[in-house]
Amino acid sequence: MDDRLDRQLAELMARAQGGDRRAYEAVLGAVARLVRELARPRLPDAVDDVVQETLIAIHHALHTYDPSRRFAPWMYAIARHRLTDIARQRERRQRTEARAPVAAVPHETIADRMSTASFVRRALAHLSTRQREVIEMLKLEERSVAEIAARTGLSESAVKVAAHRGYRRLRALLASGVDD
Amino acid sequence: MTDDELVHALVGDLAPVRRLRGATVRAAAWAALATGYVALGTCVLGPRPDLARVLRVPAYLAEAGALIAVAAAAAIAAFQRAVPGAERPLARGLACGALIAWIGAVALRWSGMQWAPGWTCVARLIALGGAPAIASIVMIRRAAPLERAWTTGLAILAAAALAMLGTQAVCARDAADHVLVWHVVPVVIAVAIAVTGTSRSAPCRATTRG
């Protein structure tokens, strides 16, 4: 990031910390582009996850930015941490799945599978803890997003993101017979 | 959810924030509170009878100085690590160096192991270090630590160093085996529990929205 852009984003951040939504939108837009460039060569199939998790982390860490300092080290520290975290999660998941592969159900259609509670439970078990908790609270316990946010300590936006990602992964798992 | 939708949701959630003060300022505020607490606690527990004498012994003062250096450097390192991109390796290095120097100085006095229980010193460490440790963890969680486990470990180390300093002023047993087993080992266990416990706990949330 060049000095001019850094100064520009630092000024916008200072305004965002004061509640300026337009400035905040500009910062987040720029961060999304920068993080996308950072993540693409390292985790090409998880760029969206890295970008969105970074945006949420930046939202929670907004008060920690000091506008008298450069913006890039603060932003990239968060982005790199999210990137490493997501890479580790994926490695862990792949290792777990390699150790205990769930056999596909060859003679059933997707509709049959979806109607089977145990099948859905197995698919749920492949989600991250956060995604599973959020989906269970939303769909099984029929709690509102605000309630879940209060119970988990996540923001409402983070709850929605976790649910969205969980649904996406569930769809993929159910379509592939869970052995994703 | 697309990036644009997420940005829109986050912008909608924006509220003015109270900016966090610098790491050194926060560390100094914590150190002032913690030092006052440990000094008061030391008075309440009762200073060792020969405190006036040992305060004139250079080796005792050097060890106390090393503990103060550990507390200060670990506190600064912990508060720096709590802010993304703000960490400077110097503070962490100084904390480790001072800790190694202090343990080395104590170990040099080693004259054999004489098993004698020192549970009172463990209780003193908990009494003197518990509140400062909790205060530092609360202050750190108000920031946004990325590596929560090690940040918490450094915060506990800072509080423990002050607690060990207070305990040294209360406990008249200066033998190296007693200090290493009953003053150092409980701190190592506390830091280990904090590091492993924090790495498994839920992520902390910022609480300074104004």
PDB file of N, CA, C and O in Angstrom, chain A residues 122-160:
ATOM      1  N   ARG A 122     -25.270 -35.613  10.252  1.00  0.00           N
ATOM      2  CA  ARG A 122     -23.883 -35.864   9.839  1.00  0.00           C
ATOM      3  C   ARG A 122     -23.332 -34.674   9.068  1.00  0.00           C
ATOM      4  O   ARG A 122     -22.176 -34.300   9.215  1.00  0.00           O
ATOM      5  N   ALA A 123     -24.188 -34.107   8.236  1.00  0.00           N
ATOM      6  CA  ALA A 123     -23.740 -32.928   7.475  1.00  0.00           C
ATOM      7  C   ALA A 123     -23.444 -31.775   8.435  1.00  0.00           C
ATOM      8  O   ALA A 123     -22.440 -31.073   8.291  1.00  0.00           O
ATOM      9  N   LEU A 124     -24.310 -31.623   9.431  1.00  0.00           N
ATOM     10  CA  LEU A 124     -24.100 -30.548  10.414  1.00  0.00           C
ATOM     11  C   LEU A 124     -22.769 -30.720  11.150  1.00  0.00           C
ATOM     12  O   LEU A 124     -22.103 -29.744  11.482  1.00  0.00           O
ATOM     13  N   ALA A 125     -22.424 -31.983  11.378  1.00  0.00           N
ATOM     14  CA  ALA A 125     -21.181 -32.252  12.111  1.00  0.00           C
ATOM     15  C   ALA A 125     -19.955 -31.785  11.343  1.00  0.00           C
ATOM     16  O   ALA A 125     -18.884 -31.621  11.906  1.00  0.00           O
ATOM     17  N   HIS A 126     -20.105 -31.572  10.022  1.00  0.00           N
ATOM     18  CA  HIS A 126     -18.974 -31.113   9.208  1.00  0.00           C
ATOM     19  C   HIS A 126     -18.823 -29.599   9.229  1.00  0.00           C
ATOM     20  O   HIS A 126     -17.868 -29.070   8.677  1.00  0.00           O
ATOM     21  N   LEU A 127     -19.787 -28.902   9.820  1.00  0.00           N
ATOM     22  CA  LEU A 127     -19.683 -27.439   9.866  1.00  0.00           C
ATOM     23  C   LEU A 127     -18.760 -27.044  11.002  1.00  0.00           C
ATOM     24  O   LEU A 127     -18.488 -27.832  11.909  1.00  0.00           O
ATOM     25  N   SER A 128     -18.314 -25.794  10.964  1.00  0.00           N
ATOM     26  CA  SER A 128     -17.514 -25.294  12.092  1.00  0.00           C
ATOM     27  C   SER A 128     -18.456 -25.154  13.287  1.00  0.00           C
ATOM     28  O   SER A 128     -19.687 -25.083  13.125  1.00  0.00           O
ATOM     29  N   THR A 129     -17.876 -25.120  14.483  1.00  0.00           N
ATOM     30  CA  THR A 129     -18.697 -25.041  15.694  1.00  0.00           C
ATOM     31  C   THR A 129     -19.616 -23.826  15.637  1.00  0.00           C
ATOM     32  O   THR A 129     -20.809 -23.902  15.959  1.00  0.00           O
ATOM     33  N   ARG A 130     -19.053 -22.688  15.204  1.00  0.00           N
ATOM     34  CA  ARG A 130     -19.850 -21.462  15.185  1.00  0.00           C
ATOM     35  C   ARG A 130     -21.027 -21.592  14.216  1.00  0.00           C
ATOM     36  O   ARG A 130     -22.156 -21.277  14.550  1.00  0.00           O
ATOM     37  N   GLN A 131     -20.734 -22.109  13.000  1.00  0.00           N
ATOM     38  CA  GLN A 131     -21.803 -22.248  12.000  1.00  0.00           C
ATOM     39  C   GLN A 131     -22.889 -23.186  12.510  1.00  0.00           C
ATOM     40  O   GLN A 131     -24.082 -22.917  12.387  1.00  0.00           O
ATOM     41  N   ARG A 132     -22.457 -24.313  13.124  1.00  0.00           N
ATOM     42  CA  ARG A 132     -23.428 -25.300  13.602  1.00  0.00           C
ATOM     43  C   ARG A 132     -24.307 -24.711  14.697  1.00  0.00           C
ATOM     44  O   ARG A 132     -25.525 -24.828  14.661  1.00  0.00           O
ATOM     45  N   GLU A 133     -23.666 -24.031  15.638  1.00  0.00           N
ATOM     46  CA  GLU A 133     -24.435 -23.439  16.751  1.00  0.00           C
ATOM     47  C   GLU A 133     -25.455 -22.434  16.232  1.00  0.00           C
ATOM     48  O   GLU A 133     -26.609 -22.432  16.645  1.00  0.00           O
ATOM     49  N   VAL A 134     -25.002 -21.597  15.305  1.00  0.00           N
ATOM     50  CA  VAL A 134     -25.890 -20.549  14.789  1.00  0.00           C
ATOM     51  C   VAL A 134     -27.081 -21.172  14.060  1.00  0.00           C
ATOM     52  O   VAL A 134     -28.226 -20.795  14.275  1.00  0.00           O
ATOM     53  N   ILE A 135     -26.807 -22.176  13.201  1.00  0.00           N
ATOM     54  CA  ILE A 135     -27.898 -22.802  12.439  1.00  0.00           C
ATOM     55  C   ILE A 135     -28.847 -23.553  13.374  1.00  0.00           C
ATOM     56  O   ILE A 135     -30.071 -23.486  13.220  1.00  0.00           O
ATOM     57  N   GLU A 136     -28.292 -24.238  14.356  1.00  0.00           N
ATOM     58  CA  GLU A 136     -29.167 -24.962  15.305  1.00  0.00           C
ATOM     59  C   GLU A 136     -30.059 -23.988  16.067  1.00  0.00           C
ATOM     60  O   GLU A 136     -31.248 -24.232  16.259  1.00  0.00           O
ATOM     61  N   MET A 137     -29.472 -22.869  16.489  1.00  0.00           N
ATOM     62  CA  MET A 137     -30.278 -21.904  17.245  1.00  0.00           C
ATOM     63  C   MET A 137     -31.327 -21.243  16.355  1.00  0.00           C
ATOM     64  O   MET A 137     -32.446 -21.000  16.772  1.00  0.00           O
ATOM     65  N   LEU A 138     -30.946 -20.997  15.088  1.00  0.00           N
ATOM     66  CA  LEU A 138     -31.897 -20.350  14.171  1.00  0.00           C
ATOM     67  C   LEU A 138     -33.028 -21.294  13.778  1.00  0.00           C
ATOM     68  O   LEU A 138     -34.206 -20.929  13.843  1.00  0.00           O
ATOM     69  N   LYS A 139     -32.654 -22.523  13.392  1.00  0.00           N
ATOM     70  CA  LYS A 139     -33.640 -23.421  12.788  1.00  0.00           C
ATOM     71  C   LYS A 139     -34.286 -24.395  13.773  1.00  0.00           C
ATOM     72  O   LYS A 139     -35.453 -24.718  13.627  1.00  0.00           O
ATOM     73  N   LEU A 140     -33.523 -24.876  14.737  1.00  0.00           N
ATOM     74  CA  LEU A 140     -34.101 -25.848  15.671  1.00  0.00           C
ATOM     75  C   LEU A 140     -34.744 -25.154  16.868  1.00  0.00           C
ATOM     76  O   LEU A 140     -35.833 -25.491  17.294  1.00  0.00           O
ATOM     77  N   GLU A 141     -34.025 -24.148  17.393  1.00  0.00           N
ATOM     78  CA  GLU A 141     -34.564 -23.461  18.572  1.00  0.00           C
ATOM     79  C   GLU A 141     -35.389 -22.237  18.181  1.00  0.00           C
ATOM     80  O   GLU A 141     -35.998 -21.593  19.028  1.00  0.00           O
ATOM     81  N   GLU A 142     -35.385 -21.909  16.889  1.00  0.00           N
ATOM     82  CA  GLU A 142     -36.162 -20.799  16.329  1.00  0.00           C
ATOM     83  C   GLU A 142     -35.905 -19.483  17.056  1.00  0.00           C
ATOM     84  O   GLU A 142     -36.824 -18.736  17.379  1.00  0.00           O
ATOM     85  N   ARG A 143     -34.645 -19.240  17.347  1.00  0.00           N
ATOM     86  CA  ARG A 143     -34.286 -17.972  17.999  1.00  0.00           C
ATOM     87  C   ARG A 143     -34.052 -16.900  16.939  1.00  0.00           C
ATOM     88  O   ARG A 143     -33.731 -17.214  15.795  1.00  0.00           O
ATOM     89  N   SER A 144     -34.184 -15.647  17.365  1.00  0.00           N
ATOM     90  CA  SER A 144     -33.952 -14.547  16.422  1.00  0.00           C
ATOM     91  C   SER A 144     -32.436 -14.287  16.326  1.00  0.00           C
ATOM     92  O   SER A 144     -31.669 -14.716  17.195  1.00  0.00           O
ATOM     93  N   VAL A 145     -32.056 -13.559  15.274  1.00  0.00           N
ATOM     94  CA  VAL A 145     -30.639 -13.220  15.095  1.00  0.00           C
ATOM     95  C   VAL A 145     -30.144 -12.411  16.300  1.00  0.00           C
ATOM     96  O   VAL A 145     -29.035 -12.628  16.806  1.00  0.00           O
ATOM     97  N   ALA A 146     -30.985 -11.495  16.775  1.00  0.00           N
ATOM     98  CA  ALA A 146     -30.585 -10.648  17.913  1.00  0.00           C
ATOM     99  C   ALA A 146     -30.353 -11.508  19.159  1.00  0.00           C
ATOM    100  O   ALA A 146     -29.379 -11.304  19.896  1.00  0.00           O
ATOM    101  N   GLU A 147     -31.226 -12.484  19.373  1.00  0.00           N
ATOM    102  CA  GLU A 147     -31.079 -13.376  20.534  1.00  0.00           C
ATOM    103  C   GLU A 147     -29.774 -14.170  20.453  1.00  0.00           C
ATOM    104  O   GLU A 147     -29.050 -14.310  21.431  1.00  0.00           O
ATOM    105  N   ILE A 148     -29.505 -14.686  19.240  1.00  0.00           N
ATOM    106  CA  ILE A 148     -28.294 -15.494  19.057  1.00  0.00           C
ATOM    107  C   ILE A 148     -27.059 -14.624  19.277  1.00  0.00           C
ATOM    108  O   ILE A 148     -26.088 -15.041  19.898  1.00  0.00           O
ATOM    109  N   ALA A 149     -27.126 -13.394  18.755  1.00  0.00           N
ATOM    110  CA  ALA A 149     -26.001 -12.466  18.938  1.00  0.00           C
ATOM    111  C   ALA A 149     -25.752 -12.249  20.430  1.00  0.00           C
ATOM    112  O   ALA A 149     -24.607 -12.274  20.899  1.00  0.00           O
ATOM    113  N   ALA A 150     -26.830 -12.074  21.184  1.00  0.00           N
ATOM    114  CA  ALA A 150     -26.685 -11.833  22.628  1.00  0.00           C
ATOM    115  C   ALA A 150     -26.121 -13.065  23.329  1.00  0.00           C
ATOM    116  O   ALA A 150     -25.295 -12.963  24.235  1.00  0.00           O
ATOM    117  N   ARG A 151     -26.569 -14.254  22.906  1.00  0.00           N
ATOM    118  CA  ARG A 151     -26.128 -15.486  23.581  1.00  0.00           C
ATOM    119  C   ARG A 151     -24.690 -15.848  23.252  1.00  0.00           C
ATOM    120  O   ARG A 151     -23.967 -16.368  24.097  1.00  0.00           O
ATOM    121  N   THR A 152     -24.284 -15.586  21.998  1.00  0.00           N
ATOM    122  CA  THR A 152     -22.950 -16.035  21.585  1.00  0.00           C
ATOM    123  C   THR A 152     -21.886 -14.968  21.745  1.00  0.00           C
ATOM    124  O   THR A 152     -20.699 -15.265  21.670  1.00  0.00           O
ATOM    125  N   GLY A 153     -22.321 -13.712  21.896  1.00  0.00           N
ATOM    126  CA  GLY A 153     -21.336 -12.637  21.979  1.00  0.00           C
ATOM    127  C   GLY A 153     -20.893 -12.162  20.607  1.00  0.00           C
ATOM    128  O   GLY A 153     -20.012 -11.310  20.484  1.00  0.00           O
ATOM    129  N   LEU A 154     -21.506 -12.717  19.545  1.00  0.00           N
ATOM    130  CA  LEU A 154     -21.168 -12.265  18.185  1.00  0.00           C
ATOM    131  C   LEU A 154     -22.045 -11.054  17.848  1.00  0.00           C
ATOM    132  O   LEU A 154     -23.081 -10.846  18.483  1.00  0.00           O
ATOM    133  N   SER A 155     -21.652 -10.295  16.829  1.00  0.00           N
ATOM    134  CA  SER A 155     -22.529  -9.220  16.375  1.00  0.00           C
ATOM    135  C   SER A 155     -23.612  -9.843  15.498  1.00  0.00           C
ATOM    136  O   SER A 155     -23.464 -10.981  15.031  1.00  0.00           O
ATOM    137  N   GLU A 156     -24.677  -9.098  15.248  1.00  0.00           N
ATOM    138  CA  GLU A 156     -25.752  -9.632  14.401  1.00  0.00           C
ATOM    139  C   GLU A 156     -25.216  -9.920  12.999  1.00  0.00           C
ATOM    140  O   GLU A 156     -25.589 -10.906  12.371  1.00  0.00           O
ATOM    141  N   SER A 157     -24.314  -9.043  12.521  1.00  0.00           N
ATOM    142  CA  SER A 157     -23.743  -9.268  11.179  1.00  0.00           C
ATOM    143  C   SER A 157     -22.971 -10.580  11.152  1.00  0.00           C
ATOM    144  O   SER A 157     -23.074 -11.354  10.195  1.00  0.00           O
ATOM    145  N   ALA A 158     -22.206 -10.833  12.215  1.00  0.00           N
ATOM    146  CA  ALA A 158     -21.400 -12.062  12.252  1.00  0.00           C
ATOM    147  C   ALA A 158     -22.307 -13.291  12.289  1.00  0.00           C
ATOM    148  O   ALA A 158     -21.994 -14.324  11.685  1.00  0.00           O
ATOM    149  N   VAL A 159     -23.437 -13.187  12.999  1.00  0.00           N
ATOM    150  CA  VAL A 159     -24.390 -14.306  13.058  1.00  0.00           C
ATOM    151  C   VAL A 159     -24.922 -14.592  11.661  1.00  0.00           C
ATOM    152  O   VAL A 159     -24.977 -15.740  11.209  1.00  0.00           O
ATOM    153  N   LYS A 160     -25.282 -13.502  10.942  1.00  0.00           N
ATOM    154  CA  LYS A 160     -25.831 -13.688   9.590  1.00  0.00           C
ATOM    155  C   LYS A 160     -24.783 -14.305   8.660  1.00  0.00           C
ATOM    156  O   LYS A 160     -25.088 -15.184   7.857  1.00  0.00           O
TER     157      LYS A 160
END
